Amino acid sequence: MMSTDSSRSEKKIIEAFDVRKSFGNLEVLKGVSMEVTEGKTMVIVGPSGSGKSTLIRCFNLLETINSGEILFEGRPISGTDKDAWKTRLEIGMVFQNFELFGHLTVLENIILAPTVVKGIEKAEATDKAMELLKKVRIPEKASSFPDELSGGQQQRVAIARSLAMEPKLMLYDEPTSALDPEMIKEVLDVIQQLSQESMTSVVVTHEMGFARKVADRIVFMDHGQIVENSTSEKFFDGEVSDRAKMFLEQILSH
């Protein structure tokens, strides 16, 4: 999470300017502006329906914005741009529900995109996949099928699969929301390790203890707008708006 290279810490991976997104008559994002810095971890929090997941889906071009602009490494991106596919390859995303291919083994799930999309040799992709399975702490599951794994193990495979494409940015959309409580920590520990290794990350989560440990910045959203964008220290020390304080009090009391 910490970077000793000051020039690296200044590089912006994502920049959003006055981004608006509607589904029919419902405006989900109402003029969102923010930036994600290379090597840092940003955690986005807020009540359900505040636009958190929609925002990071726009970063990954899974949703197209109605107005505003999003830059990836200084380049304008949109879901209809001819370079959209190339940009998406540089952004890894982990969803709430693992999205693994049930008919493929863990190893096959991980090497599929590198071999098919990037044209990497199977042997090289396999070696890389095994390294990643060690990183996410389940190398012994390489030959297993997804339905033979726990939810936490499946999510760690999903993380390894995203990392296999060597992304410049990792997005996590409520990565533990579908997990039983005892499995949450094993997934969050992997994400925390990656953050400590300076993987640029944006995490949407309700896990406040995790947010406090890993976030360089906390973004608090409500009703499609950013209410707070501050350091983790300021956010959790209460140097925030009354709305953010109320959210923290409610979620920490449970």
XYZ file of N, CA, C and O in Angstrom, residues 45-199:
620
model
N -17.522 3.336 0.005
C -18.543 2.881 0.943
C -19.789 3.742 0.786
O -19.766 4.800 0.148
N -20.858 3.289 1.377
C -22.102 4.034 1.322
C -23.285 3.097 1.395
O -23.136 1.876 1.246
N -24.478 3.625 1.610
C -25.667 2.777 1.696
C -25.988 2.110 0.375
O -25.528 2.538 -0.692
N -26.793 1.061 0.425
C -27.228 0.387 -0.793
C -27.965 1.372 -1.691
O -28.726 2.216 -1.216
N -27.703 1.269 -2.992
C -28.362 2.148 -3.936
C -27.726 3.508 -4.104
O -28.267 4.383 -4.778
N -26.528 3.674 -3.550
C -25.875 4.986 -3.621
C -25.069 5.189 -4.899
O -24.568 6.286 -5.154
N -24.914 4.126 -5.708
C -24.201 4.259 -6.980
C -22.802 3.690 -6.995
O -22.097 3.809 -8.000
N -22.391 3.047 -5.912
C -21.016 2.549 -5.792
C -20.665 1.538 -6.894
O -19.672 1.685 -7.595
N -21.492 0.505 -7.006
C -21.212 -0.546 -7.989
C -21.321 -0.013 -9.411
O -20.527 -0.388 -10.285
N -22.292 0.838 -9.654
C -22.441 1.417 -10.992
C -21.197 2.199 -11.375
O -20.721 2.131 -12.517
N -20.633 2.931 -10.423
C -19.447 3.733 -10.714
C -18.286 2.866 -11.162
O -17.656 3.144 -12.190
N -17.997 1.796 -10.436
C -16.831 0.998 -10.843
C -17.136 0.188 -12.097
O -16.216 -0.141 -12.851
N -18.394 -0.115 -12.354
C -18.739 -0.762 -13.623
C -18.514 0.190 -14.799
O -18.172 -0.240 -15.900
N -18.664 1.474 -14.559
C -18.325 2.462 -15.593
C -16.817 2.513 -15.816
O -16.355 2.686 -16.951
N -16.034 2.358 -14.744
C -14.577 2.333 -14.887
C -14.149 1.165 -15.777
O -13.170 1.262 -16.516
N -14.869 0.045 -15.683
C -14.508 -1.158 -16.408
C -15.249 -1.283 -17.741
O -15.185 -2.307 -18.398
N -15.975 -0.225 -18.114
C -16.692 -0.155 -19.380
C -17.827 -1.165 -19.486
O -18.308 -1.474 -20.577
N -18.253 -1.690 -18.337
C -19.412 -2.564 -18.336
C -20.706 -1.758 -18.413
O -21.754 -2.290 -18.757
N -20.620 -0.498 -18.052
C -21.722 0.446 -18.235
C -21.186 1.652 -19.001
O -20.037 2.064 -18.786
N -21.993 2.201 -19.871
C -21.598 3.418 -20.588
C -22.230 4.621 -19.896
O -23.399 4.583 -19.490
N -21.458 5.660 -19.747
C -21.949 6.854 -19.053
C -22.805 7.691 -20.007
O -22.656 7.622 -21.222
N -23.698 8.490 -19.421
C -24.548 9.373 -20.223
C -23.864 10.697 -20.529
O -24.064 11.282 -21.594
N -23.061 11.168 -19.581
C -22.309 12.406 -19.816
C -21.136 12.459 -18.854
O -21.028 11.666 -17.929
N -20.271 13.428 -19.084
C -19.033 13.508 -18.315
C -17.913 12.790 -19.046
O -18.026 12.485 -20.241
N -16.839 12.524 -18.349
C -15.681 11.884 -18.980
C -14.933 11.043 -17.965
O -14.822 11.399 -16.793
N -14.440 9.897 -18.432
C -13.561 9.048 -17.637
C -12.272 8.845 -18.416
O -12.296 8.490 -19.601
N -11.151 9.077 -17.752
C -9.842 8.850 -18.356
C -9.197 7.647 -17.687
O -9.252 7.483 -16.471
N -8.566 6.797 -18.508
C -7.748 5.698 -18.007
C -6.325 5.954 -18.466
O -6.044 5.983 -19.657
N -5.439 6.198 -17.507
C -4.057 6.588 -17.799
C -4.020 7.769 -18.761
O -3.209 7.820 -19.680
N -4.929 8.704 -18.553
C -4.959 9.925 -19.345
C -5.697 9.834 -20.658
O -5.850 10.841 -21.350
N -6.171 8.627 -21.024
C -6.882 8.439 -22.284
C -8.385 8.391 -22.039
O -8.839 7.654 -21.161
N -9.160 9.148 -22.784
C -10.621 9.066 -22.643
C -11.107 7.664 -23.002
O -10.632 7.059 -23.971
N -12.014 7.142 -22.215
C -12.569 5.816 -22.498
C -14.094 5.883 -22.455
O -14.693 6.695 -21.765
N -14.705 4.997 -23.204
C -16.152 4.822 -23.133
C -16.474 3.446 -23.665
O -15.655 2.812 -24.333
N -17.680 2.975 -23.386
C -18.059 1.628 -23.791
C -18.173 1.465 -25.289
O -18.212 0.334 -25.784
N -18.242 2.547 -26.019
C -18.387 2.442 -27.472
C -17.096 2.789 -28.212
O -17.036 2.696 -29.426
N -16.088 3.186 -27.486
C -14.815 3.545 -28.110
C -14.169 2.320 -28.745
O -14.256 1.213 -28.228
N -13.487 2.514 -29.865
C -12.877 1.374 -30.568
C -11.772 0.724 -29.745
O -11.430 -0.444 -29.971
N -11.209 1.459 -28.787
C -10.163 0.892 -27.940
C -10.710 0.362 -26.618
O -9.950 0.020 -25.713
N -12.050 0.291 -26.506
C -12.660 -0.117 -25.241
C -12.218 -1.518 -24.833
O -11.921 -1.775 -23.666
N -12.177 -2.429 -25.785
C -11.797 -3.802 -25.461
C -10.358 -3.856 -24.944
O -10.071 -4.531 -23.954
N -9.461 -3.135 -25.593
C -8.066 -3.120 -25.154
C -7.959 -2.559 -23.738
O -7.218 -3.098 -22.905
N -8.708 -1.495 -23.466
C -8.676 -0.899 -22.129
C -9.201 -1.881 -21.097
O -8.629 -2.028 -20.011
N -10.273 -2.573 -21.424
C -10.876 -3.507 -20.468
C -9.898 -4.612 -20.093
O -9.922 -5.116 -18.955
N -9.014 -5.001 -21.017
C -8.026 -6.033 -20.723
C -7.044 -5.587 -19.646
O -6.402 -6.422 -19.008
N -6.913 -4.283 -19.455
C -5.956 -3.757 -18.468
C -6.597 -3.524 -17.104
O -5.946 -3.054 -16.186
N -7.887 -3.860 -17.008
C -8.617 -3.653 -15.758
C -9.228 -4.974 -15.321
O -10.043 -5.556 -16.026
N -8.804 -5.457 -14.158
C -9.375 -6.682 -13.620
C -10.582 -6.356 -12.758
O -10.626 -5.311 -12.100
N -11.568 -7.256 -12.763
C -12.750 -7.022 -11.935
C -13.189 -8.311 -11.267
O -13.271 -9.361 -11.917
N -13.470 -8.196 -9.985
C -13.965 -9.323 -9.193
C -15.376 -8.974 -8.734
O -15.597 -7.932 -8.117
N -16.318 -9.853 -9.051
C -17.731 -9.588 -8.797
C -18.193 -10.225 -7.480
O -17.478 -11.006 -6.864
N -19.425 -9.898 -7.101
C -20.000 -10.487 -5.890
C -20.116 -12.001 -6.034
O -19.800 -12.747 -5.108
N -20.577 -12.437 -7.191
C -20.784 -13.862 -7.433
C -19.762 -14.340 -8.453
O -19.871 -14.078 -9.627
N -18.800 -15.023 -7.996
C -17.540 -15.458 -8.539
C -17.419 -15.556 -10.056
O -16.360 -15.354 -10.608
N -18.512 -15.908 -10.771
C -18.516 -15.943 -12.245
C -17.473 -16.909 -12.808
O -16.894 -16.666 -13.866
N -17.237 -18.008 -12.124
C -16.318 -19.020 -12.643
C -17.052 -19.959 -13.603
O -18.267 -20.147 -13.499
N -16.314 -20.558 -14.523
C -16.892 -21.541 -15.439
C -16.939 -22.896 -14.732
O -15.893 -23.486 -14.431
N -18.148 -23.379 -14.497
C -18.310 -24.589 -13.704
C -17.771 -25.846 -14.352
O -17.429 -26.815 -13.660
N -17.676 -25.858 -15.684
C -17.209 -27.061 -16.387
C -15.686 -27.099 -16.519
O -15.142 -28.065 -17.070
N -15.007 -26.054 -16.052
C -13.545 -26.000 -16.122
C -12.950 -26.132 -14.723
O -13.543 -25.691 -13.733
N -11.758 -26.723 -14.642
C -11.061 -26.777 -13.361
C -10.586 -25.387 -12.962
O -10.632 -24.439 -13.763
N -10.126 -25.263 -11.737
C -9.571 -24.000 -11.257
C -8.467 -23.528 -12.188
O -8.441 -22.361 -12.619
N -7.536 -24.424 -12.502
C -6.421 -24.053 -13.378
C -6.915 -23.616 -14.752
O -6.460 -22.600 -15.301
N -7.872 -24.341 -15.300
C -8.393 -24.004 -16.626
C -9.112 -22.660 -16.617
O -9.041 -21.901 -17.589
N -9.820 -22.365 -15.529
C -10.466 -21.059 -15.398
C -9.446 -19.932 -15.465
O -9.686 -18.895 -16.087
N -8.298 -20.138 -14.825
C -7.301 -19.069 -14.726
C -6.541 -18.871 -16.034
O -6.244 -17.738 -16.422
N -6.239 -19.970 -16.740
C -5.412 -19.831 -17.952
C -6.244 -19.519 -19.197
O -5.671 -19.203 -20.244
N -7.561 -19.586 -19.108
C -8.389 -19.425 -20.301
C -8.148 -18.085 -21.000
O -7.833 -18.041 -22.194
N -8.303 -16.991 -20.286
C -8.157 -15.677 -20.915
C -6.728 -15.398 -21.384
O -6.530 -14.909 -22.507
N -5.702 -15.678 -20.579
C -4.340 -15.427 -21.070
C -4.004 -16.182 -22.355
O -3.327 -15.641 -23.238
N -4.486 -17.430 -22.477
C -4.149 -18.210 -23.668
C -5.013 -17.818 -24.862
O -4.513 -17.696 -25.981
N -6.302 -17.609 -24.641
C -7.218 -17.326 -25.746
C -7.144 -15.867 -26.188
O -7.082 -15.559 -27.380
N -7.137 -14.955 -25.209
C -7.198 -13.527 -25.534
C -5.813 -12.944 -25.806
O -5.621 -12.187 -26.761
N -4.846 -13.317 -24.972
C -3.504 -12.752 -25.116
C -2.569 -13.618 -25.958
O -1.488 -13.168 -26.336
N -2.973 -14.867 -26.209
C -2.137 -15.747 -27.016
C -0.910 -16.269 -26.301
O 0.073 -16.670 -26.941
N -0.939 -16.294 -24.978
C 0.195 -16.803 -24.206
C 0.224 -18.330 -24.304
O -0.818 -18.996 -24.300
N 1.422 -18.885 -24.408
C 1.563 -20.336 -24.473
C 0.995 -20.985 -23.214
O 1.144 -20.459 -22.114
N 0.382 -22.153 -23.397
C -0.289 -22.817 -22.274
C 0.669 -23.110 -21.121
O 0.310 -22.940 -19.946
N 1.875 -23.544 -21.435
C 2.839 -23.878 -20.380
C 3.182 -22.641 -19.559
O 3.252 -22.699 -18.318
N 3.400 -21.520 -20.238
C 3.720 -20.275 -19.536
C 2.530 -19.815 -18.690
O 2.693 -19.400 -17.530
N 1.328 -19.897 -19.274
C 0.135 -19.490 -18.543
C -0.098 -20.383 -17.334
O -0.534 -19.904 -16.271
N 0.207 -21.658 -17.473
C 0.028 -22.602 -16.361
C 0.993 -22.283 -15.226
O 0.617 -22.297 -14.048
N 2.250 -22.003 -15.567
C 3.227 -21.636 -14.540
C 2.777 -20.385 -13.785
O 2.860 -20.318 -12.552
N 2.304 -19.396 -14.532
C 1.826 -18.156 -13.913
C 0.606 -18.427 -13.033
O 0.490 -17.892 -11.919
N -0.295 -19.274 -13.515
C -1.505 -19.594 -12.748
C -1.151 -20.258 -11.424
O -1.759 -19.962 -10.387
N -0.182 -21.141 -11.448
C 0.214 -21.816 -10.203
C 0.845 -20.824 -9.222
O 0.631 -20.926 -8.016
N 1.608 -19.866 -9.749
C 2.157 -18.819 -8.885
C 1.027 -18.020 -8.224
O 1.086 -17.701 -7.033
N 0.002 -17.728 -9.017
C -1.120 -16.947 -8.495
C -1.937 -17.747 -7.489
O -2.420 -17.191 -6.496
N -2.082 -19.038 -7.719
C -2.798 -19.865 -6.746
C -2.043 -19.927 -5.423
O -2.657 -19.992 -4.355
N -0.721 -19.894 -5.491
C 0.052 -19.805 -4.255
C -0.179 -18.455 -3.576
O -0.309 -18.374 -2.358
N -0.259 -17.406 -4.379
C -0.481 -16.070 -3.824
C -1.824 -15.984 -3.101
O -1.934 -15.356 -2.049
N -2.844 -16.625 -3.684
C -4.167 -16.582 -3.044
C -4.378 -17.772 -2.105
O -5.470 -17.999 -1.598
N -3.314 -18.543 -1.897
C -3.227 -19.541 -0.824
C -4.071 -20.787 -1.051
O -4.517 -21.417 -0.093
N -4.255 -21.184 -2.312
C -4.960 -22.445 -2.584
C -4.319 -23.206 -3.754
O -5.021 -23.665 -4.654
N -2.988 -23.382 -3.776
C -2.374 -24.085 -4.912
C -2.842 -25.533 -5.023
O -2.842 -26.106 -6.113
N -3.267 -26.105 -3.910
C -3.702 -27.506 -3.902
C -5.050 -27.705 -4.609
O -5.466 -28.843 -4.847
N -5.724 -26.610 -4.967
C -7.047 -26.710 -5.588
C -6.985 -26.584 -7.117
O -8.025 -26.490 -7.771
N -5.813 -26.631 -7.697
C -5.666 -26.397 -9.144
C -6.516 -27.341 -9.985
O -7.067 -26.946 -11.018
N -6.646 -28.588 -9.561
C -7.372 -29.578 -10.355
C -8.838 -29.709 -9.948
O -9.573 -30.520 -10.537
N -9.272 -28.932 -8.973
C -10.657 -29.003 -8.504
C -11.573 -28.218 -9.423
O -11.133 -27.329 -10.162
N -12.859 -28.560 -9.365
C -13.879 -27.796 -10.076
C -14.537 -26.819 -9.099
O -14.535 -27.051 -7.885
N -15.079 -25.722 -9.617
C -15.639 -24.699 -8.723
C -16.631 -25.228 -7.695
O -16.617 -24.791 -6.535
N -17.480 -26.199 -8.088
C -18.480 -26.674 -7.124
C -17.889 -27.544 -6.018
O -18.594 -27.948 -5.090
N -16.596 -27.816 -6.117
C -15.900 -28.557 -5.053
C -15.231 -27.617 -4.054
O -14.593 -28.080 -3.104
N -15.380 -26.313 -4.271
C -14.721 -25.318 -3.429
C -15.727 -24.592 -2.548
O -16.912 -24.486 -2.876
N -15.236 -24.056 -1.453
C -16.059 -23.162 -0.640
C -16.218 -21.832 -1.367
O -15.499 -21.534 -2.323
N -17.158 -21.020 -0.899
C -17.344 -19.701 -1.505
C -16.096 -18.845 -1.426
O -15.735 -18.152 -2.379
N -15.410 -18.897 -0.291
C -14.187 -18.118 -0.137
C -13.097 -18.564 -1.086
O -12.362 -17.746 -1.655
N -12.998 -19.874 -1.285
C -12.013 -20.397 -2.230
C -12.362 -20.003 -3.659
O -11.485 -19.629 -4.440
N -13.648 -20.059 -4.005
C -14.055 -19.647 -5.350
C -13.728 -18.179 -5.606
O -13.275 -17.817 -6.694
N -13.935 -17.342 -4.605
C -13.640 -15.920 -4.790
C -12.144 -15.690 -4.941
O -11.714 -14.829 -5.722
N -11.344 -16.479 -4.245
C -9.897 -16.345 -4.399
C -9.443 -16.819 -5.782
O -8.515 -16.252 -6.367
N -10.107 -17.822 -6.325
C -9.832 -18.224 -7.711
C -10.195 -17.086 -8.662
O -9.451 -16.788 -9.614
N -11.323 -16.428 -8.398
C -11.730 -15.311 -9.247
C -10.698 -14.184 -9.212
O -10.422 -13.545 -10.235
N -10.114 -13.954 -8.052
C -9.067 -12.938 -7.937
C -7.837 -13.358 -8.746
O -7.265 -12.564 -9.503
N -7.444 -14.619 -8.600
C -6.285 -15.123 -9.354
C -6.538 -15.034 -10.856
O -5.641 -14.690 -11.628
N -7.764 -15.331 -11.271
C -8.096 -15.266 -12.698
C -7.945 -13.840 -13.226
O -7.434 -13.629 -14.327
N -8.373 -12.863 -12.452
C -8.203 -11.472 -12.877
C -6.727 -11.084 -12.919
O -6.283 -10.411 -13.849
N -5.967 -11.517 -11.931
C -4.548 -11.172 -11.870
C -3.761 -11.812 -13.016
O -2.718 -11.290 -13.424
N -4.266 -12.930 -13.545
C -3.558 -13.627 -14.627
C -3.437 -12.775 -15.882
O -2.548 -12.993 -16.705
N -4.312 -11.789 -16.019
C -4.252 -10.887 -17.181
C -3.308 -9.706 -16.937
O -3.197 -8.807 -17.768
N -2.652 -9.697 -15.786
C -1.696 -8.650 -15.407
C -2.306 -7.248 -15.542
O -1.777 -6.385 -16.259
N -3.422 -7.016 -14.855
C -4.101 -5.725 -14.975
C -3.323 -4.601 -14.288
O -2.528 -4.842 -13.377
N -3.582 -3.392 -14.745
C -3.011 -2.207 -14.105
C -3.903 -1.703 -12.973
O -3.471 -0.885 -12.159
N -5.140 -2.175 -12.954
C -6.123 -1.753 -11.955
C -7.010 -2.931 -11.622
O -7.463 -3.651 -12.508
N -7.254 -3.134 -10.307
C -8.189 -4.167 -9.869
C -9.412 -3.501 -9.248
O -9.293 -2.614 -8.392
N -10.586 -3.946 -9.679
C -11.856 -3.465 -9.144
C -12.544 -4.621 -8.423
O -12.611 -5.740 -8.947
N -13.050 -4.347 -7.234
C -13.752 -5.365 -6.455
C -15.138 -4.834 -6.108
O -15.265 -3.814 -5.428
N -16.170 -5.534 -6.570
C -17.540 -5.112 -6.320
C -18.148 -5.985 -5.227
O -18.605 -7.095 -5.488
N -18.117 -5.492 -3.990
C -18.640 -6.237 -2.844
C -18.129 -7.684 -2.865
O -18.917 -8.641 -2.908
N -16.815 -7.893 -2.835
C -16.271 -9.233 -3.060
C -16.612 -10.257 -1.990
O -16.412 -11.458 -2.205
N -17.127 -9.808 -0.836
C -17.443 -10.765 0.233
C -18.940 -10.849 0.526
O -19.341 -11.559 1.439
N -19.766 -10.152 -0.245
C -21.187 -10.079 0.103
C -21.911 -11.410 -0.047
O -22.937 -11.637 0.589
N -21.392 -12.316 -0.873
C -22.041 -13.611 -1.071
C -21.429 -14.704 -0.200
O -21.778 -15.880 -0.348
N -20.550 -14.327 0.718
C -19.816 -15.317 1.506
C -20.378 -15.467 2.914
O -20.902 -14.514 3.498
N -20.225 -16.675 3.453
C -20.522 -16.887 4.859
C -19.495 -16.124 5.692
O -18.347 -15.937 5.261
N -19.875 -15.698 6.899
C -18.974 -14.860 7.717
C -17.576 -15.433 7.910
O -16.594 -14.701 7.876
N -17.469 -16.760 8.093
C -16.147 -17.330 8.369
C -15.250 -17.337 7.135
O -14.045 -17.555 7.246
N -15.824 -17.111 5.957
C -15.021 -17.101 4.726
C -14.589 -15.698 4.318
O -13.750 -15.542 3.439
N -15.153 -14.687 4.947
C -14.879 -13.310 4.534
C -13.419 -12.944 4.740
O -12.768 -12.376 3.862
N -12.886 -13.325 5.903
C -11.517 -12.913 6.242
C -10.493 -13.452 5.247
O -9.565 -12.728 4.860
N -10.671 -14.703 4.777
C -9.663 -15.281 3.884
C -9.594 -14.529 2.553
O -8.525 -14.419 1.960
N -10.732 -14.002 2.102
C -10.741 -13.217 0.867
C -10.165 -11.825 1.111
O -9.338 -11.328 0.344
N -10.584 -11.190 2.204
C -10.091 -9.852 2.504
C -8.583 -9.861 2.771
O -7.888 -8.901 2.427
N -8.077 -10.944 3.352
C -6.631 -11.036 3.595
C -5.853 -11.023 2.282
O -4.784 -10.416 2.188
N -6.381 -11.683 1.265
C -5.715 -11.705 -0.052
C -5.732 -10.312 -0.664
O -4.720 -9.833 -1.193
N -6.882 -9.639 -0.602
C -6.973 -8.282 -1.157
C -6.037 -7.342 -0.407
O -5.363 -6.489 -1.010
N -5.964 -7.499 0.908
C -5.064 -6.660 1.705
C -3.613 -6.899 1.307
O -2.831 -5.952 1.170
N -3.244 -8.154 1.091
C -1.873 -8.471 0.666
C -1.545 -7.793 -0.662
O -0.468 -7.209 -0.833
N -2.483 -7.855 -1.609
C -2.260 -7.217 -2.904
C -2.121 -5.705 -2.751
O -1.289 -5.071 -3.420
N -2.909 -5.116 -1.872
C -2.805 -3.676 -1.619
C -1.437 -3.321 -1.047
O -0.829 -2.320 -1.427
N -0.956 -4.157 -0.142
C 0.363 -3.916 0.446
C 1.474 -4.051 -0.582
O 2.546 -3.472 -0.426
N 1.203 -4.796 -1.664
C 2.172 -4.941 -2.747
C 1.993 -3.852 -3.813
O 2.558 -3.933 -4.897
N 1.181 -2.838 -3.481
C 0.966 -1.662 -4.343
C 0.190 -1.968 -5.614
O 0.380 -1.311 -6.633
N -0.691 -2.959 -5.564
C -1.634 -3.158 -6.662
C -2.685 -2.057 -6.583
O -3.337 -1.885 -5.557
